[in-house]
Structure formats: C-alpha cells, structure tokens
Coordinates of C-alpha atoms (C1' of nucleotides) in Angstrom, one line a residue:
Chain A
M513 CA -25.4 21.9 31.7
T514 CA -28.5 21.0 33.6
S515 CA -28.6 17.7 31.7
Y516 CA -25.5 16.5 33.6
P517 CA -26.1 17.3 37.2
N518 CA -22.8 15.7 38.3
A519 CA -20.7 17.9 36.1
S520 CA -19.4 21.3 36.9
G521 CA -18.7 24.0 34.3
I522 CA -15.1 24.8 33.5
I523 CA -13.5 27.6 31.5
L524 CA -11.8 26.3 28.4
A525 CA -8.9 28.3 27.1
L526 CA -7.0 27.9 23.9
D527 CA -3.3 28.7 23.8
C528 CA -1.1 28.8 20.7
I529 CA 2.6 28.1 20.4
I530 CA 3.7 29.7 17.1
F531 CA 7.1 28.7 15.7
G532 CA 8.8 30.7 13.0
F533 CA 12.3 30.6 11.4
D534 CA 14.2 33.7 10.2
G535 CA 16.9 31.8 8.3
K536 CA 19.1 31.6 11.4
D537 CA 17.1 31.0 14.5
I538 CA 13.9 29.3 15.5
K539 CA 11.6 31.8 17.2
L540 CA 8.3 31.9 19.0
L541 CA 5.7 34.6 18.6
L542 CA 4.9 35.8 22.2
I543 CA 2.8 38.6 23.4
K544 CA 3.6 41.1 26.1
R545 CA 0.3 41.4 27.8
N546 CA -1.2 44.9 27.8
F547 CA -4.3 43.7 29.6
E548 CA -5.2 42.0 32.9
P549 CA -4.5 39.6 34.5
E550 CA -0.7 39.5 34.5
M551 CA -0.4 42.7 32.5
G552 CA 3.1 43.5 31.4
K553 CA 4.2 39.9 31.5
W554 CA 5.0 37.6 28.6
S555 CA 2.7 34.9 27.6
L556 CA 1.5 32.8 24.7
M557 CA -1.3 34.1 22.5
G558 CA -4.6 32.6 23.6
G559 CA -8.3 33.1 24.1
F560 CA -11.4 31.3 25.3
L561 CA -13.4 28.8 23.4
E562 CA -16.6 30.2 22.2
P563 CA -19.9 28.4 22.9
Q564 CA -20.6 27.6 19.3
E565 CA -17.1 27.0 18.1
N566 CA -15.0 23.8 17.5
L567 CA -11.6 23.6 19.1
E568 CA -9.7 23.7 15.9
D569 CA -11.8 26.6 14.7
G570 CA -11.1 28.5 17.9
A571 CA -7.3 27.9 17.4
S572 CA -7.6 29.1 13.8
R573 CA -9.5 32.2 14.9
I574 CA -6.8 33.1 17.5
L575 CA -4.0 32.4 15.0
H576 CA -5.7 34.5 12.4
D577 CA -6.3 37.3 14.8
L578 CA -2.6 37.5 15.7
T579 CA -1.0 36.9 12.3
G580 CA -3.6 37.8 9.7
L581 CA -3.1 34.3 8.2
K582 CA -5.5 31.5 7.5
N583 CA -4.8 27.8 7.0
I584 CA -1.9 27.8 9.3
Y585 CA -0.4 24.5 10.1
A586 CA -1.6 23.7 13.6
E587 CA -2.1 20.5 15.6
Q588 CA -3.1 19.8 19.2
L589 CA -0.2 19.5 21.5
G590 CA -1.9 18.7 24.8
V591 CA -4.2 19.9 27.5
Y592 CA -3.1 21.6 30.6
G593 CA -5.6 21.6 33.5
N594 CA -3.8 21.4 36.8
V595 CA -5.7 22.8 39.7
G596 CA -4.3 26.3 40.4
R597 CA -2.5 26.7 37.1
D598 CA -4.5 29.8 36.6
P599 CA -4.8 31.7 39.9
V600 CA -7.8 33.7 38.8
A601 CA -10.1 30.8 38.0
R602 CA -10.2 27.1 37.3
T603 CA -9.3 27.0 33.6
V604 CA -8.2 24.2 31.4
S605 CA -6.2 25.1 28.3
V606 CA -6.0 23.2 25.1
V607 CA -2.6 24.0 23.6
F608 CA -2.0 24.2 19.9
F609 CA 1.3 23.8 18.1
A610 CA 1.6 26.0 15.0
L611 CA 4.2 26.6 12.4
I612 CA 4.2 29.6 10.1
N613 CA 6.5 31.2 7.5
I614 CA 7.6 34.2 9.4
D615 CA 7.6 36.3 6.2
D616 CA 3.9 35.8 5.6
Q617 CA 2.7 37.5 8.8
D618 CA 0.7 40.6 8.9
K619 CA 3.0 42.9 10.8
D620 CA 0.3 45.3 11.8
A621 CA -1.7 42.6 13.4
V622 CA 1.3 41.4 15.3
R623 CA 2.1 44.9 16.4
N624 CA -1.4 45.6 17.5
H625 CA -1.2 42.6 19.8
N626 CA 2.0 43.7 21.3
A627 CA 3.6 40.5 20.1
S628 CA 7.3 39.8 19.3
W629 CA 9.3 37.0 17.8
I630 CA 11.8 35.7 20.3
A631 CA 14.5 33.2 19.8
L632 CA 14.3 29.9 21.7
D633 CA 17.5 30.6 23.6
K634 CA 16.3 34.0 24.7
L635 CA 12.8 33.0 26.0
P636 CA 11.6 35.0 28.9
S637 CA 9.6 33.7 31.9
L638 CA 6.0 33.3 30.9
I639 CA 2.8 33.4 32.9
F640 CA 1.1 30.4 34.4
D641 CA 2.4 27.1 33.0
H642 CA 3.2 28.5 29.6
N643 CA 6.9 27.7 30.0
D644 CA 6.0 24.1 30.5
M645 CA 3.9 24.2 27.3
V646 CA 6.7 25.7 25.4
G647 CA 9.1 23.0 26.6
Q648 CA 6.8 20.3 25.4
A649 CA 6.3 22.1 22.1
I650 CA 10.1 22.3 21.5
E651 CA 10.4 18.6 22.3
H652 CA 7.5 17.9 19.9
L653 CA 9.1 19.9 17.2
R654 CA 12.4 18.0 17.5
Y655 CA 10.5 14.7 17.7
K656 CA 8.3 15.2 14.8
A657 CA 10.7 17.0 12.5
A658 CA 13.1 14.0 12.7
M659 CA 10.6 11.7 11.2
H660 CA 8.1 13.8 9.3
P661 CA 8.5 16.3 6.5
I662 CA 7.2 19.0 8.7
G663 CA 9.9 21.6 8.5
F664 CA 8.6 22.9 5.2
E665 CA 5.8 24.7 7.0
L666 CA 8.4 27.1 8.4
L667 CA 9.8 28.0 5.1
A668 CA 8.6 30.0 2.1
E669 CA 7.0 28.1 -0.8
Q670 CA 10.2 28.0 -2.6
F671 CA 13.4 27.2 -0.7
T672 CA 16.9 25.8 -1.2
I673 CA 18.4 22.7 0.4
P674 CA 20.9 24.8 2.3
Q675 CA 18.1 26.8 3.8
L676 CA 16.4 23.7 4.9
Q677 CA 19.6 22.4 6.4
K678 CA 20.0 25.6 8.4
L679 CA 16.5 25.1 9.7
Y680 CA 17.3 21.5 10.8
E681 CA 20.5 22.6 12.4
A682 CA 18.6 25.2 14.3
I683 CA 16.0 22.8 15.4
Y684 CA 18.5 20.3 16.7
N685 CA 21.2 22.8 17.5
T686 CA 23.8 20.6 15.9
P687 CA 25.8 20.7 12.6
I688 CA 24.7 18.4 9.8
D689 CA 26.9 17.1 6.9
R690 CA 25.8 19.0 3.8
R691 CA 26.3 16.1 1.4
N692 CA 24.4 13.4 3.3
F693 CA 21.6 15.8 4.2
S694 CA 21.2 16.7 0.6
R695 CA 21.2 13.1 -0.6
K696 CA 18.7 12.0 2.0
L697 CA 16.4 14.8 1.2
L698 CA 16.4 14.4 -2.5
S699 CA 15.9 10.6 -2.1
T700 CA 12.5 11.2 -0.5
G701 CA 11.2 12.4 -3.8
L702 CA 9.3 15.2 -2.1
L703 CA 11.2 18.0 -3.7
I704 CA 10.5 19.5 -7.1
D705 CA 13.3 21.4 -8.8
T706 CA 11.8 24.7 -9.9
G707 CA 14.7 25.4 -12.3
L708 CA 15.2 28.7 -10.5
K709 CA 18.1 29.8 -8.5
N710 CA 18.3 31.8 -5.2
S711 CA 19.1 35.3 -6.4
H712 CA 20.0 36.7 -3.0
S713 CA 23.2 34.8 -2.7
A714 CA 26.6 36.5 -2.8
T715 CA 28.2 33.3 -4.0
K716 CA 27.1 30.3 -6.0
K717 CA 23.3 30.4 -6.3
A718 CA 21.5 27.5 -4.8
T719 CA 18.6 25.7 -6.6
L720 CA 15.1 26.6 -5.5
Y721 CA 12.9 23.7 -4.8
K722 CA 9.2 23.4 -3.9
L723 CA 7.3 20.7 -2.2
D724 CA 5.6 18.0 -4.2
T725 CA 2.4 18.6 -2.2
V726 CA 0.6 15.5 -3.5
R727 CA 3.3 13.2 -2.3
Y728 CA 3.7 15.3 0.8
K729 CA 0.2 14.7 1.9
K730 CA 0.3 11.1 0.9
K731 CA 3.4 10.5 2.8
F732 CA 2.9 12.8 5.7
N733 CA 2.2 10.0 8.2
S734 CA 5.1 7.9 7.0
F735 CA 8.3 7.7 9.0
W736 CA 11.6 8.7 7.9
N737 CA 14.9 8.9 9.6
F738 CA 16.2 12.4 9.2
M739 CA 18.6 13.1 11.9
P740 CA 21.8 11.1 11.8
E741 CA 21.9 9.9 15.4
S742 CA 18.2 9.2 15.8
R743 CA 18.7 5.6 16.3
E744 CA 21.9 5.4 18.2
S745 CA 20.5 7.1 21.3
L746 CA 18.6 3.9 21.9
M747 CA 21.3 1.5 20.9
S748 CA 24.3 2.9 22.6
N749 CA 25.1 2.1 26.2
Chain S
M1061 CA -15.8 32.1 36.6
T1062 CA -16.8 35.7 37.3
S1063 CA -13.2 36.7 36.9
Y1064 CA -13.3 36.0 33.1
P1065 CA -16.5 37.7 32.0
N1066 CA -15.8 36.7 28.3
A1067 CA -15.6 33.0 29.1
S1068 CA -18.5 30.6 29.2
G1069 CA -18.4 27.4 31.3
I1070 CA -18.1 24.1 29.6
I1071 CA -18.5 20.6 30.8
L1072 CA -15.2 18.7 30.7
A1073 CA -15.4 14.9 30.2
L1074 CA -12.6 12.4 30.4
D1075 CA -12.7 9.3 28.2
C1076 CA -10.4 6.3 28.4
I1077 CA -9.3 4.0 25.6
I1078 CA -8.0 0.9 27.3
F1079 CA -6.0 -1.6 25.3
G1080 CA -5.3 -5.1 26.4
F1081 CA -3.7 -8.2 24.8
D1082 CA -4.8 -11.7 25.5
G1083 CA -1.9 -13.4 23.8
K1084 CA -3.7 -13.5 20.5
D1085 CA -5.8 -10.4 19.9
I1086 CA -5.6 -6.7 20.8
K1087 CA -8.8 -5.8 22.7
L1088 CA -10.5 -2.7 24.0
L1089 CA -12.3 -2.5 27.3
L1090 CA -15.7 -1.1 26.5
I1091 CA -18.8 -0.6 28.6
K1092 CA -22.4 -1.4 27.7
R1093 CA -24.1 1.5 29.3
N1094 CA -26.8 0.7 31.9
F1095 CA -27.5 4.4 32.6
E1096 CA -28.7 7.4 30.6
P1097 CA -28.1 8.9 28.2
E1098 CA -27.7 6.3 25.5
M1099 CA -28.5 3.5 27.8
G1100 CA -27.9 0.1 26.2
K1101 CA -25.3 1.3 23.8
W1102 CA -21.5 0.7 23.8
S1103 CA -19.1 3.4 24.8
L1104 CA -15.8 4.2 26.2
M1105 CA -15.4 4.4 29.9
G1106 CA -15.5 8.0 31.0
G1107 CA -16.5 10.5 33.6
F1108 CA -16.5 14.2 34.4
L1109 CA -13.5 16.2 35.6
E1110 CA -14.0 17.1 39.2
P1111 CA -13.6 20.7 40.4
Q1112 CA -10.5 20.0 42.5
E1113 CA -8.9 17.4 40.3
N1114 CA -6.0 17.4 37.8
L1115 CA -6.7 15.9 34.4
E1116 CA -4.3 13.0 34.8
D1117 CA -5.7 12.3 38.3
G1118 CA -9.1 12.2 36.9
A1119 CA -8.1 9.7 34.3
S1120 CA -6.4 7.6 36.9
R1121 CA -9.5 7.7 39.0
I1122 CA -11.6 6.5 36.1
L1123 CA -9.2 3.8 35.2
H1124 CA -8.9 2.6 38.8
D1125 CA -12.7 2.6 39.1
L1126 CA -13.1 0.3 36.2
T1127 CA -10.1 -2.0 36.5
G1128 CA -9.1 -1.9 40.1
L1129 CA -5.6 -1.0 39.0
K1130 CA -3.3 1.9 39.9
N1131 CA -0.3 3.3 38.0
I1132 CA -1.7 2.3 34.7
Y1133 CA 0.2 3.5 31.7
A1134 CA -1.8 6.4 30.3
E1135 CA -1.2 9.4 28.1
Q1136 CA -3.3 12.1 26.6
L1137 CA -4.4 11.2 23.1
G1138 CA -6.3 14.4 22.2
V1139 CA -9.3 16.6 22.9
Y1140 CA -12.6 16.2 21.2
G1141 CA -14.9 19.2 21.4
N1142 CA -16.9 19.6 18.2
V1143 CA -20.2 21.4 18.7
G1144 CA -22.9 18.9 18.8
R1145 CA -20.7 15.9 19.5
D1146 CA -22.8 15.3 22.6
P1147 CA -26.5 15.9 21.9
V1148 CA -27.3 16.5 25.6
A1149 CA -24.9 19.4 26.3
R1150 CA -21.8 21.1 25.1
T1151 CA -19.1 18.9 26.4
V1152 CA -15.4 18.7 25.6
S1153 CA -13.7 15.4 26.2
V1154 CA -10.1 14.8 27.0
V1155 CA -9.3 11.4 25.7
F1156 CA -6.6 9.2 27.4
F1157 CA -4.8 6.3 25.8
A1158 CA -4.2 3.5 28.3
L1159 CA -2.4 0.1 28.1
I1160 CA -2.9 -2.6 30.7
N1161 CA -2.0 -6.2 31.3
I1162 CA -5.3 -7.9 30.8
D1163 CA -4.5 -10.5 33.5
D1164 CA -4.1 -7.8 36.2
Q1165 CA -7.6 -6.5 36.0
D1166 CA -10.1 -6.8 38.9
K1167 CA -12.8 -8.9 37.2
D1168 CA -15.4 -7.9 39.7
A1169 CA -14.9 -4.2 39.1
V1170 CA -15.1 -4.8 35.4
R1171 CA -18.3 -6.8 35.7
N1172 CA -19.9 -4.2 37.9
H1173 CA -19.4 -1.6 35.2
N1174 CA -20.9 -3.9 32.6
A1175 CA -17.7 -3.8 30.7
S1176 CA -16.2 -6.3 28.2
W1177 CA -13.0 -6.8 26.3
I1178 CA -13.7 -6.7 22.6
A1179 CA -11.2 -7.5 19.8
L1180 CA -10.4 -4.6 17.4
D1181 CA -11.9 -6.4 14.4
K1182 CA -15.2 -6.9 16.3
L1183 CA -15.7 -3.4 17.6
P1184 CA -19.4 -2.3 17.8
S1185 CA -20.7 1.2 17.0
L1186 CA -20.1 3.5 19.9
I1187 CA -21.9 6.5 21.2
F1188 CA -21.1 10.1 20.2
D1189 CA -17.7 10.4 18.5
H1190 CA -16.1 7.5 20.4
N1191 CA -15.5 5.5 17.2
D1192 CA -13.3 8.4 16.0
M1193 CA -11.4 8.4 19.2
V1194 CA -10.8 4.7 19.0
G1195 CA -9.6 5.1 15.4
Q1196 CA -7.1 7.7 16.5
A1197 CA -6.0 5.5 19.3
I1198 CA -5.3 2.5 17.1
E1199 CA -3.3 4.7 14.8
H1200 CA -1.4 6.1 17.8
L1201 CA -0.7 2.6 19.0
R1202 CA 0.8 1.5 15.7
Y1203 CA 2.7 4.7 15.4
K1204 CA 4.2 4.7 18.8
A1205 CA 4.9 0.9 19.1
A1206 CA 6.9 1.1 15.9
M1207 CA 9.4 3.4 17.5
H1208 CA 9.1 3.2 21.2
P1209 CA 9.4 0.2 23.6
I1210 CA 5.7 0.7 24.6
G1211 CA 4.4 -2.8 23.9
F1212 CA 5.7 -4.1 27.2
E1213 CA 2.9 -2.3 29.0
L1214 CA 0.5 -4.8 27.5
L1215 CA 2.3 -7.9 28.8
A1216 CA 3.0 -9.5 32.1
E1217 CA 6.2 -8.5 34.0
Q1218 CA 7.9 -11.5 32.6
F1219 CA 7.4 -12.4 29.0
T1220 CA 9.0 -14.3 26.1
I1221 CA 10.2 -12.9 22.8
P1222 CA 7.7 -15.0 20.9
Q1223 CA 4.9 -13.5 23.1
L1224 CA 6.2 -10.1 22.3
Q1225 CA 6.3 -11.0 18.6
K1226 CA 2.7 -12.1 18.6
L1227 CA 1.8 -8.8 20.2
Y1228 CA 3.5 -6.9 17.4
E1229 CA 2.0 -9.1 14.8
A1230 CA -1.5 -8.3 16.3
I1231 CA -0.8 -4.6 16.4
Y1232 CA 0.3 -4.4 12.8
N1233 CA -1.8 -7.3 11.6
T1234 CA 1.2 -8.7 9.7
P1235 CA 3.6 -11.6 10.1
I1236 CA 7.1 -10.8 11.3
D1237 CA 10.3 -12.9 10.8
R1238 CA 11.1 -14.6 14.1
R1239 CA 14.9 -14.4 13.7
N1240 CA 15.1 -10.8 12.7
F1241 CA 12.6 -9.7 15.3
S1242 CA 14.6 -11.5 18.0
R1243 CA 17.8 -10.0 16.9
K1244 CA 16.5 -6.5 16.8
L1245 CA 14.9 -6.8 20.2
L1246 CA 17.9 -8.2 22.0
S1247 CA 20.2 -5.6 20.4
T1248 CA 18.2 -2.8 22.2
G1249 CA 19.7 -4.0 25.5
L1250 CA 16.3 -3.4 27.1
L1251 CA 15.7 -7.1 28.0
I1252 CA 17.0 -9.0 31.0
D1253 CA 17.2 -12.7 30.8
T1254 CA 15.6 -14.0 34.0
G1255 CA 17.0 -17.5 33.5
L1256 CA 13.5 -18.9 33.8
K1257 CA 11.6 -20.7 31.1
N1258 CA 8.0 -20.4 30.1
S1259 CA 6.4 -23.5 31.7
H1260 CA 3.1 -23.4 29.9
S1261 CA 4.6 -24.4 26.5
A1262 CA 3.8 -27.8 25.0
T1263 CA 7.1 -27.6 23.0
K1264 CA 10.4 -26.0 23.6
K1265 CA 10.1 -23.6 26.5
A1266 CA 10.9 -20.0 25.6
T1267 CA 13.2 -17.9 27.8
L1268 CA 11.4 -15.4 30.1
Y1269 CA 12.7 -11.9 30.0
K1270 CA 11.9 -8.8 32.0
L1271 CA 12.3 -5.2 31.2
D1272 CA 15.5 -3.3 32.2
T1273 CA 13.4 -0.6 33.7
V1274 CA 16.3 1.8 34.3
R1275 CA 17.3 1.7 30.6
Y1276 CA 13.6 1.6 29.6
K1277 CA 12.9 4.9 31.3
K1278 CA 16.2 6.4 30.1
K1279 CA 15.5 5.4 26.5
F1280 CA 11.8 5.8 26.4
N1281 CA 11.9 8.9 24.2
S1282 CA 14.5 7.5 21.9
F1283 CA 13.6 6.3 18.5
W1284 CA 13.9 2.8 17.2
N1285 CA 12.9 1.1 14.1
F1286 CA 10.9 -1.8 14.9
M1287 CA 8.7 -2.7 12.1
P1288 CA 10.5 -3.8 8.9
E1289 CA 8.8 -1.6 6.4
S1290 CA 8.7 1.5 8.5
R1291 CA 10.9 3.5 6.2
E1292 CA 9.9 2.2 2.8
S1293 CA 6.5 3.7 3.0
L1294 CA 8.1 7.0 2.5
M1295 CA 10.8 6.1 0.0
S1296 CA 8.7 3.9 -2.3
N1297 CA 6.9 5.4 -5.3
Chain R
dA981 C1' 13.0 -43.9 20.0
dT982 C1' 10.4 -41.1 16.8
dT983 C1' 7.8 -37.3 15.5
dA984 C1' 5.9 -32.7 15.5
dA985 C1' 6.0 -28.1 16.9
dA986 C1' 8.2 -24.4 18.6
dT987 C1' 12.6 -21.9 20.1
dG988 C1' 17.4 -20.2 19.5
dT989 C1' 21.6 -19.0 16.6
dG990 C1' 24.2 -18.2 12.3
dT991 C1' 25.2 -16.6 7.5
dC992 C1' 24.9 -14.1 3.4
dA993 C1' 23.8 -10.5 -0.1
dT994 C1' 22.0 -6.1 -0.1
dA995 C1' 20.7 -1.5 1.4
dT996 C1' 21.7 2.3 4.1
dG997 C1' 24.4 5.6 6.7
dT998 C1' 28.6 8.1 7.4
dA999 C1' 32.9 10.4 6.5
dC1000 C1' 35.4 12.7 3.4
dA1001 C1' 37.5 14.7 -1.4
dC1002 C1' 36.7 16.9 -5.3
dT1003 C1' 34.5 20.0 -8.8
dA1004 C1' 31.4 23.9 -10.1
dT1005 C1' 29.6 28.6 -9.7
dG1006 C1' 29.2 33.3 -8.5
dT1007 C1' 31.1 37.7 -6.4
dA1008 C1' 34.6 40.8 -4.9
dT1009 C1' 39.0 42.7 -5.4
dA1010 C1' 43.7 43.5 -7.1
Chain H
dT155 C1' 40.9 40.0 -16.4
dA156 C1' 42.8 37.1 -13.2
dT157 C1' 42.8 35.6 -8.6
dA158 C1' 40.9 34.5 -4.2
dC159 C1' 37.1 33.1 -1.6
dA160 C1' 32.8 31.3 -0.2
dT161 C1' 29.1 28.5 -1.1
dA162 C1' 26.7 24.8 -3.9
dG163 C1' 26.7 20.3 -6.0
dT164 C1' 28.3 15.4 -6.9
dG165 C1' 31.0 11.1 -6.1
dT166 C1' 33.3 7.3 -3.5
dA167 C1' 34.8 4.0 0.1
dC168 C1' 33.9 1.9 4.3
dA169 C1' 31.2 0.3 8.3
dT170 C1' 26.9 -1.1 9.8
dA171 C1' 22.0 -2.5 9.6
dT172 C1' 18.6 -5.0 7.5
dG173 C1' 16.0 -8.9 5.4
dA174 C1' 15.8 -13.6 3.6
dC175 C1' 17.1 -18.0 4.7
dA176 C1' 19.2 -22.8 6.8
dC177 C1' 20.2 -25.4 10.5
dA178 C1' 20.4 -27.0 15.2
dT179 C1' 18.0 -27.5 19.9
dT180 C1' 14.3 -28.4 23.1
dT181 C1' 10.0 -30.4 24.8
dA182 C1' 5.8 -33.3 25.0
dA183 C1' 3.1 -36.8 22.9
dT184 C1' 2.9 -41.2 20.6

DNA sequence: ATTAAATGTGTCATATGTACACTATGTATA
DNA sequence: TATACATAGTGTACATATGACACATTTAAT
C-alpha cells in the first residue's frame, strides 16, 4: 500500500445472492445473523476478500461454505460502495449472483449458518443495502433468463419441460402457453431426450430431458427470445 | 477498519473505458502514461476511490477530469481483482463502461492527460489487465447495443438514420440493409423528426432526428432485436 | 440538363409468434 | 373393468415480423 501514497485502504466484502427453485417458488438463501454486527437480522451470505484470493475464488469459498457445493453457477452482479452503506466501517461489496439446484445443498452446512430458503414474495427486510442488491438480482434474473438458457442451473440434471415451464412462470410471475413454450424450447436443440419418464407424476408421466452441455456452452452467449412479450414492451405505445 | 478485525485493507481503483464514434470508426480514449508506474505505456484512464466518495461519483470525477464533461453515460462493467494483476500492490479495480459524443470533449483536458482516441482495430498493448477489460467492454457494447437503444449516447443530439446505421455497422463490423434498418428504427417510436436536414451532405440531405427522451427512458430496459442475425446464432446448427 | 451518389418508401415471399383444438397417457374410483 | 380426471404431447390457422429487393427522390458537381 506504501507504493500508492494517494490511495487509502478499503475493506472489500463479498456478498452472494443465491437463487433456488423448489418446483413452485423462486427462493433466496438468506442467513439470520447470529453474530455481530446486526445480530438477529436477516442478510445475504457474505465475507471478506482474503489478501491472497481472487474475487471469484472468494465467492466460491463463501458459496461452498454455506451450501457444501463446488462449481456453483455464479457471476458478478455489481459493486456496492456508497459511503455509509455499512455503518461500522467503509466497506465496498462485490455482489455475486448465484443459481443452485436446491436439492443439491448440504443441509447441515445450511443449518449451521442459520440460513433459510425464503420465497421472493416473502422477503424480509435485510441489513445495509442488501435489499437493493436483491432487487437488482431479481431484475437480472428476469433479464437474463429471457434471452439465455440460464434457468437450467436451477433444476436437477434431468428435468421435464413442464418443470422448466413452472420455473419460467415463477420467474416472470405470469402464465405461459404450454404448447408454444414446448415448441420454442425444443427448437433450440439444447435438450436431449433421455428416454426416461418422470416417475413421480400422478398422471401422465412427462419426458425427462437433459441439457446438451456442448451446445449449451457454445450457445450460452447467443440471444434468444423466450418470453412472449419481450419485444412488445418496446414497440407498444 | 478496526471494527472488522478479520478484514484487510485493499486499494480500490476505478478504471474507465470510454467509447467514442467519429462517424466512421469506434474509438477508445486511452492515455499514454507520463507518470509512474508503467510510464510511457498505454492504459485506461483511472484513479483511486477517495475515502468519502461513492463509486459512481468517483467514475464521474475521473471522466470529467479527462474529458471536461459531466453527466456522461456510464455503467459498471465489472470488477477486476486477481492477485498479482497490479505488480506494485494488491489493488482491485472497478471498471466503468462509458459512452460519449466525441465532439463534446474538452480537447485541452484530453491533451493535458496525454490521451488519444484510438480505433478498436489499432489498439495497443495496455498495462496490467486493461486489455482484458477492453475486450469485455467491446463484448458488452455489442451485446447491449443489439437490444437496447444505447447507441444514441455516441452521437450528437441530432443525428440522421444513415449516421446511426454507420455506427451500428462499426459496432458489429458488418453491413446492414439500409431499408430494413430504417424501418426497424422508426417502428420503435423513439425518434422525433426535427424537420431539419443534414446540411453537410454532398448529395441528398438526410433527415435529422432526435431522441424522444421520455420514451427512451421509459423503454430503456425493454428488449429489442436490432441486429438481423441476433437470433439465428442460437437456432442454427 | 445530365450524371453520380446518397436518401426515402414500397412490395413480396418467408419465417416466426400466438391462440386454440385435439389426442394420448397414467391414476384413482365406482 | 370402465369411467372420470388431470396432465402431457402434437397439430393447425392466422397475424405479424423479417429479409431481400426495386424504384423514386433529392442534391451538388459537371
């Protein structure tokens, strides 16, 4: 730090917004803090960047610590650094946006951190500016899922088209036509029919698909047009 | 900092990627450093976050310092914090993506900083990880301009459709059909015919338009589908 | 006046999106 | 075992958007 006399040291925090889907609702993994400051209040899972650690590695460490999982889908969402956002000290927080399959979590790890899955429409008030972060993350999820095949990260390795549709209906909080959704999805060529059927159904069993991971990676940065009204919002009025 | 004994102080830098368009090429405003470290090498314009300064305010300060302009379009692009990215000290850099009208700049301010506009296909090697940042920024420009009415930030207040087309052709480095481009653009309802004509033309004078700023703001987060092949990249193959 | 270069508008075939009807499959129950 | 019911899967018709073109208009230079 002596090399840059003009610069002042700042505390760098990492906060993780972790989305999950239980087949019905989109949920966030939040912790009820049993440590100071702000003990007893809800917050995002976070930590401090270590001196010899890259940002993404720090996020992975925190995510692994809480869920027991490695290789979680995570991307930078933004940086929050307003003066006074943390009343204890000047901290700047790099926020990560993460998606996990809720069934993969290590329940003991989650319990040890005093963490819970909470549906988006039941979110409590969070510490600091964490509510702003969550708002931006929900916006980002809607934005990105409309154009990128990102939703799969929230599902199990094998999934049915109706399950995926329920996920999208939860993300956008709107009903989607079954037939058009199915047609669009299959036309992407990203789904592989496993030949298996969903055994848990009480009625006709749906086909289980898995991702064509090769095409998925190749096409991840392509656009698509997934939600019906995506374009009209600009054109109308 | 004493309040968080586990945390270590880190130097937070702000770097700005500044895009401009001269009617023909997309260019970046880069500085040839006349100060240490890395004196004599090319780099992005940057600075350190001040103790009592918000991130966006810091970016605005740096942008104003270099260009003499206020209210520049700027958004966070990402955070770069790999260990060793800066050989002098552990610094984490918040990178901002900025678009300006190249004709508005304060040429004296730019000259005083030893800065130059350099076309994207003639970019030099930059210090630290600045080339990575620029690569991400170009990707982001292409990504965002395909779906959001962002290009206007690079043009003067009044502009013609052919000018806008040349901008998009520069961004994507590909020719676009005049007629379809014009039709798409006008159908957005974002352009207001000023009734004026471009006087600098040696042939038929093009109509000057301006942005409908009310609709622009209202629809900024909508999608559109601006580049012809945007969707095929996913569907094909 | 003629020419050259650029702008502005129109038309067509095709692709895509949307709304909706119908059939198929599996379970529970009379 | 037959029927009802709920969910899954496929097909079709219509409206709209897109992409490839042709043609007319404007301006300055010759």
